[in-house]
CSV table of C-alpha atoms and ligand atoms in Angstrom, one decimal:
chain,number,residue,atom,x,y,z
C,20,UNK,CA,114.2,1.4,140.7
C,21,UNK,CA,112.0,-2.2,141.0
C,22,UNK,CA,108.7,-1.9,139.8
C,23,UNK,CA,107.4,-2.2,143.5
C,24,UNK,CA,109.4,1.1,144.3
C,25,UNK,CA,107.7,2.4,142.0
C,26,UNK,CA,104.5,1.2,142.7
C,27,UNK,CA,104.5,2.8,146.4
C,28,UNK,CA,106.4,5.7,145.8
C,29,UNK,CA,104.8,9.1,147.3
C,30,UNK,CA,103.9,11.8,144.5
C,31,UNK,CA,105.5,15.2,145.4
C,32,UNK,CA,102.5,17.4,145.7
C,33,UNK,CA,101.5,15.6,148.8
C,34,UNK,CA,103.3,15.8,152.0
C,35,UNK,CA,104.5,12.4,153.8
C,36,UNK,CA,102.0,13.2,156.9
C,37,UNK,CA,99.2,13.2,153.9
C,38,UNK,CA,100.1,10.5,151.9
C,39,UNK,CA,100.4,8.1,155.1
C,40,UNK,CA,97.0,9.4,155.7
C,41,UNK,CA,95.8,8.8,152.2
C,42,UNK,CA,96.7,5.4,152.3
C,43,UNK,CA,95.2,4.6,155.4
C,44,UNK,CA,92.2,5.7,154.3
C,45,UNK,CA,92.4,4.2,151.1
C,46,UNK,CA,92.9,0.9,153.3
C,47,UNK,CA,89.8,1.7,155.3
C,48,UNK,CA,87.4,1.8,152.4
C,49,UNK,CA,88.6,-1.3,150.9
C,50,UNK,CA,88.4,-2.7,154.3
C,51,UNK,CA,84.3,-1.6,154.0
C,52,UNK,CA,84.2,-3.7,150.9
C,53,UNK,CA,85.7,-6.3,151.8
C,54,UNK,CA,83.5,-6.5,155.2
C,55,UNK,CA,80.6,-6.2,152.2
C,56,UNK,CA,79.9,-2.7,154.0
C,57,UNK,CA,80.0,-0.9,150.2
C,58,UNK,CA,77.1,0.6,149.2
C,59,UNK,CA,77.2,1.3,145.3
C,60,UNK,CA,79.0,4.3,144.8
C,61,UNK,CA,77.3,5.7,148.1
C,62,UNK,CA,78.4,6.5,151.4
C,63,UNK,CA,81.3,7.7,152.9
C,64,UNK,CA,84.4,7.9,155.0
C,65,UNK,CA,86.4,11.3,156.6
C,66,UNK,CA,89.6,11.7,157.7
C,67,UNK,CA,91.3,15.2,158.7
C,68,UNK,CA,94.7,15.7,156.9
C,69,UNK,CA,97.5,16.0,159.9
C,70,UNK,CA,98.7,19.9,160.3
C,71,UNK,CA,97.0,23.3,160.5
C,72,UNK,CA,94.8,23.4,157.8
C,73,UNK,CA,91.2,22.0,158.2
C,74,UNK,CA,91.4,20.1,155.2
C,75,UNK,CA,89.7,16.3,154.8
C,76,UNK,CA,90.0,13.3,152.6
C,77,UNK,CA,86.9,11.4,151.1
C,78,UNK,CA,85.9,9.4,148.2
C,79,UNK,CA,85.6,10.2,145.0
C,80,UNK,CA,82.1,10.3,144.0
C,81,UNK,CA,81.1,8.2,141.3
C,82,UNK,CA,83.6,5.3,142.3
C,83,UNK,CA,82.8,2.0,143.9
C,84,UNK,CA,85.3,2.0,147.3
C,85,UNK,CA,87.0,-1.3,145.8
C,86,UNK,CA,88.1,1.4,143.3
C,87,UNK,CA,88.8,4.2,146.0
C,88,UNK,CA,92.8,4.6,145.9
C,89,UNK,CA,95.6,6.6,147.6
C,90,UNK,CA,96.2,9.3,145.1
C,91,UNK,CA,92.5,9.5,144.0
C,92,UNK,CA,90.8,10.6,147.5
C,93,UNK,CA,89.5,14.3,147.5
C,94,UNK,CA,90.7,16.8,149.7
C,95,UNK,CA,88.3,19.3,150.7
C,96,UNK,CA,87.7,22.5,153.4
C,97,UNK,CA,85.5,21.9,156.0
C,98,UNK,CA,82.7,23.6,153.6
C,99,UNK,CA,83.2,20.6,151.2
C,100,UNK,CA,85.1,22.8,148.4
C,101,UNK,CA,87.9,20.2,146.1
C,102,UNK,CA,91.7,21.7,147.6
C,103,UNK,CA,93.7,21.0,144.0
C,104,UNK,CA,92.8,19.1,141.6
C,105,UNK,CA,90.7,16.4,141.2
C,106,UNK,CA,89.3,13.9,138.6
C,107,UNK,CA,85.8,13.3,140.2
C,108,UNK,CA,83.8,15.5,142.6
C,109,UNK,CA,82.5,14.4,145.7
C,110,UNK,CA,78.8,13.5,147.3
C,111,UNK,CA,77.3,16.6,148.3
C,112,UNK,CA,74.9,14.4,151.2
C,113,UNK,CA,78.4,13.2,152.2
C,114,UNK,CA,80.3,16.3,153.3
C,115,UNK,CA,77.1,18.2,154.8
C,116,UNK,CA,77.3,16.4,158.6
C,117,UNK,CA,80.6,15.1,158.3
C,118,UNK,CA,82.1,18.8,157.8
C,119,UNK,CA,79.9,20.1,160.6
C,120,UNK,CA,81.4,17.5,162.6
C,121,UNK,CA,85.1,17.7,162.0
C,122,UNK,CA,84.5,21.7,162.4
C,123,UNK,CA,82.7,21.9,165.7
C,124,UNK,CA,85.0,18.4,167.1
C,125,UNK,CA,88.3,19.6,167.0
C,126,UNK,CA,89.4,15.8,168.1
C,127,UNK,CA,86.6,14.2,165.5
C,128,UNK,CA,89.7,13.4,162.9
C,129,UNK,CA,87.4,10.5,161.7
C,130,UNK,CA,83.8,10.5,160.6
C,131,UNK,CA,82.1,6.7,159.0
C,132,UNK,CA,78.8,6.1,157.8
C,133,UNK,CA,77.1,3.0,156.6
C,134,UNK,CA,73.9,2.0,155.4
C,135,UNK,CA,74.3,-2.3,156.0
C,136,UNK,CA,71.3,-3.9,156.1
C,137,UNK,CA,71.7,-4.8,160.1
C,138,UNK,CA,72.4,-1.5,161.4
C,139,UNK,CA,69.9,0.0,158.6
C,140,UNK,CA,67.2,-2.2,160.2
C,141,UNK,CA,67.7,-1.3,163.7
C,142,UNK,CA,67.5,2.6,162.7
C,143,UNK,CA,64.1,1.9,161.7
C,144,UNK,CA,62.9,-0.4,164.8
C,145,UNK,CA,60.6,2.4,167.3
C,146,UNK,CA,63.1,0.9,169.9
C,147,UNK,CA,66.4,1.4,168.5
C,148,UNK,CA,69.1,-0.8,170.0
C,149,UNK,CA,68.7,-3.6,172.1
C,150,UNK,CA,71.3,-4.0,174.6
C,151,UNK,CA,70.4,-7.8,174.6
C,152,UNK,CA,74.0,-8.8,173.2
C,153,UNK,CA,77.4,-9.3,173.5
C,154,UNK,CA,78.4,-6.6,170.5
C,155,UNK,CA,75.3,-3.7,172.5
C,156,UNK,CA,76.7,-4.6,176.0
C,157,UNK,CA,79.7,-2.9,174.9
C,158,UNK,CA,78.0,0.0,173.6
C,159,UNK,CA,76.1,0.7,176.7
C,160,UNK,CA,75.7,4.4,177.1
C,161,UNK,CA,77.6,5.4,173.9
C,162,UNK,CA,75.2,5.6,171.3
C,163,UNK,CA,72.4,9.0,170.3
C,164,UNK,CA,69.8,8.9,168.1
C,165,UNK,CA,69.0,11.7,165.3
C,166,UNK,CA,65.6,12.0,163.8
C,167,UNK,CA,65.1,11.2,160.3
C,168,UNK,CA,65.1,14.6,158.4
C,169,UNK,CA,65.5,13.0,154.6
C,170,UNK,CA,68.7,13.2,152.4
C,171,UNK,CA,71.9,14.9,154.5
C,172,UNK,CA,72.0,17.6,151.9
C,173,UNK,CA,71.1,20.8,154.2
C,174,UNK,CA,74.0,22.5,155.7
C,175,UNK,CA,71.9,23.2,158.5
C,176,UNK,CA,71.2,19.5,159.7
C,177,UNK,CA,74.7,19.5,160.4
C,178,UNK,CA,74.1,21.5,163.7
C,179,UNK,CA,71.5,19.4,164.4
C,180,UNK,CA,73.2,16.4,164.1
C,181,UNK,CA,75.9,17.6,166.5
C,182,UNK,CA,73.5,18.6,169.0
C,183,UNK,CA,71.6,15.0,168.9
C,184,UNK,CA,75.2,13.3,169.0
C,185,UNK,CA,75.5,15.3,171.9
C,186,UNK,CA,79.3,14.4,172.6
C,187,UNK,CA,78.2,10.6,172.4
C,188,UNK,CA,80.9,8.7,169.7
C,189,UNK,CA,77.9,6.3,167.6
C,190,UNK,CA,74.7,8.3,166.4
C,191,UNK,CA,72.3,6.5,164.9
C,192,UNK,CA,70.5,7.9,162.2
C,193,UNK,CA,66.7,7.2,162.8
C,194,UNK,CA,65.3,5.2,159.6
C,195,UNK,CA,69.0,5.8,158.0
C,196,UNK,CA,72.0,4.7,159.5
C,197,UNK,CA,75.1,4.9,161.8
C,198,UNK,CA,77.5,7.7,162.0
C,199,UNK,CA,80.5,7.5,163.8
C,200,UNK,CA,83.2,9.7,164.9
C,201,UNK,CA,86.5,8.7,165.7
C,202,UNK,CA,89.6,10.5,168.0
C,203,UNK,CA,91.2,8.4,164.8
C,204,UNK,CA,90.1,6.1,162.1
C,205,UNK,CA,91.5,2.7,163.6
C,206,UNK,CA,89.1,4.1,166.6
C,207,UNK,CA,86.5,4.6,164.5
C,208,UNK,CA,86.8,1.2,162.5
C,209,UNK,CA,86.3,0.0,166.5
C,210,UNK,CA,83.3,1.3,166.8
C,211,UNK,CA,81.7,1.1,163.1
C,212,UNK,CA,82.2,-2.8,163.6
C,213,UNK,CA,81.1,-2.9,167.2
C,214,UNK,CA,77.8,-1.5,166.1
C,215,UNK,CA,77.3,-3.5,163.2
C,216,UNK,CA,78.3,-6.8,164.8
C,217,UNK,CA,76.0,-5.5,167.7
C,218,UNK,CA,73.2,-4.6,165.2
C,219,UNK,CA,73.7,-8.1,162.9
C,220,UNK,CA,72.9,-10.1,166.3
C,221,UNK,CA,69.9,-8.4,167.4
C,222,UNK,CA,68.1,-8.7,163.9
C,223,UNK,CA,69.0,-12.7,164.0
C,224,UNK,CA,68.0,-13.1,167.7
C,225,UNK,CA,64.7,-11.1,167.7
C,226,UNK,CA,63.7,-12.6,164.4
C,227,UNK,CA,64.3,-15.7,166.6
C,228,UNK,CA,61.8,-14.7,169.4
C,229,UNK,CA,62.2,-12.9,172.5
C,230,UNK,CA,65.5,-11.9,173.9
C,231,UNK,CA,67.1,-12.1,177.9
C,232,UNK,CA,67.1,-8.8,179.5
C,233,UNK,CA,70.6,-8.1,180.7
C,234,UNK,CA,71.0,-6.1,183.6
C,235,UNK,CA,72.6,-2.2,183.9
C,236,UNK,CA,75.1,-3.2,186.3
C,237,UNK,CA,76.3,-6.0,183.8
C,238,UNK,CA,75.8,-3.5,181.1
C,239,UNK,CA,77.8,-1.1,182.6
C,240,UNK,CA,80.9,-3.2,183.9
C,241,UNK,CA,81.1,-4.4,179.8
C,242,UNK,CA,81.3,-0.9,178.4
C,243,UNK,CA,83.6,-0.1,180.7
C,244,UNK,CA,85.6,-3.2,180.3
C,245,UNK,CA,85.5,-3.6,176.5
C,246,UNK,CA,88.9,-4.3,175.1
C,247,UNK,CA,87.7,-2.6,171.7
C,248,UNK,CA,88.2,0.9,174.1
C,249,UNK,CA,91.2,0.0,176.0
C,250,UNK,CA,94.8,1.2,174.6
C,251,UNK,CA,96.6,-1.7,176.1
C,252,UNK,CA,95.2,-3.6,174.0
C,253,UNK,CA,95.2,-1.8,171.1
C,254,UNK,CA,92.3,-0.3,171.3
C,255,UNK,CA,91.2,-0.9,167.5
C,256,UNK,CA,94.8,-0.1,166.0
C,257,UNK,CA,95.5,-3.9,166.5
C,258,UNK,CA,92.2,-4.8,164.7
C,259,UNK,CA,92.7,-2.1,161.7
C,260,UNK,CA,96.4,-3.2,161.4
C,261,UNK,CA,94.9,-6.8,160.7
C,262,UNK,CA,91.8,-6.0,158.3
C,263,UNK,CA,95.1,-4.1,156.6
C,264,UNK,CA,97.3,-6.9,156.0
C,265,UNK,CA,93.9,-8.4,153.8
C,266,UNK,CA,93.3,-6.0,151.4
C,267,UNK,CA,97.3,-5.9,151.0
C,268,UNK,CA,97.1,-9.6,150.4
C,269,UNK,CA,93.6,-9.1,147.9
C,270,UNK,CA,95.3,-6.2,146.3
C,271,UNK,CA,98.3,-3.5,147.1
C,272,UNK,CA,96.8,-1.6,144.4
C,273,UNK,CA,95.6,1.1,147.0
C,274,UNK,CA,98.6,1.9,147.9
C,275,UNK,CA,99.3,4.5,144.5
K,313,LIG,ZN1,73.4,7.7,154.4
């Protein structure tokens, strides 16, 4: 056996639907750092396990994501309880929307959440987003807002968040952050960077002075038009398979 063989070899307790999943997720939170997206050891990532059990993978709480691995994501029940073992526990703020999420969406297989600076700063403007952009234009009519309610550690502002998402795929969290659920992480990804590209803009350009109004129509026609959404053109898989190949290059190391 080479030492590469080795290297990427799938451990037997996991099944080759979960490990595939494992390391796509791994992928994805390196992908986050290396976007600069990281937030300490904060913040956090879902993805459902494929098959019948309602059983997730997050990070390890206590690890910086350039740390986050394969083998070392935590599976948990929709109520946040470790499945197996585990070295490290995970965020309790973490799980509390995220498991109300993948619970009440059965195709929600992938829940993000950030806290950068650009989409941080538009939670807390009184008008939200602007759809003054390129990056918003594309977003028109997708996003819901969620009032600030303090640190997502109450079961209960799980619901809540569900009913202000309100079948909408980007919430923003008012004086917080986005959340975004996915039909699957490479559709997630989409989105997560739509928004943040979308939100980076509008914090340069308004700082700049005032921006040009762009009309619904216009609005309309680029949501509906946005390649980001459309499966011919990969429709974020394409996007994800790249950001992929650049961790690989920086460091395979997620792969175990
Ligand atoms: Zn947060």
């Amino acid at each position: 056996m080479t030492d590469n063989a080795r290297y990427f070899d799938r451990p037997l307790k996991y099944t080759e639907a979960e490990w595939q999943a494992r390391i796509q997720l791994a992928a994805c939170y390196r992908i986050f750092d290396h976007l600069g997206w990281s937030e300490s050891i904060y913040n956090h990532i879902s993805l459902r396990v494929p098959g019948p059990d309602q059983h997730f993978l997050i990070n390890p709480f206590g690890l910086h994501y350039s740390e986050v691995r394969a083998s070392n994501l935590v599976k948990v029940d929709v109520e946040g309880r470790v499945i197996g073992d585990s070295d490290w526990p995970i965020n309790p703020a973490g799980f509390t929307f995220h498991g109300a999420i993948h619970q009440q969406i059965p195709d929600g297989h992938c829940v993000m959440h950030v806290h950068t600076t650009a989409t941080l700063a538009v939670c807390c403007l009184e008008q939200g987003l602007s759809y003054s952009n390129f990056y918003s234009a594309q977003l028109y009519g997708r996003i819901a807002y969620h009032d600030f309610e303090g640190i997502t550690v109450h079961m209960d502002e799980g619901e809540r968040i569900l009913a202000s998402a309100a079948g909408k795929q980007v919430l923003l969290l008012k004086n917080h952050g986005p959340v975004v659920i996915g039909h699957s992480l490479a559709q997630a990804f989409s989105l997560m960077w739509l928004i943040n590209r979308a939100c980076e803009v509008q914090m340069a350009s308004m700082s700049m002075g005032p921006v040009i109004d762009i009309p619904v129509q216009v609005l309309e026609k680029c949501s509906r038009n946005s390649l980001n959404f459309d499966p011919k053109y990969g429709a974020g898989e394409d996007a994800f398979a790249a950001m992929m190949r650049i961790v690989e290059r920086k460091d395979p190391g997620y792969r175990y």
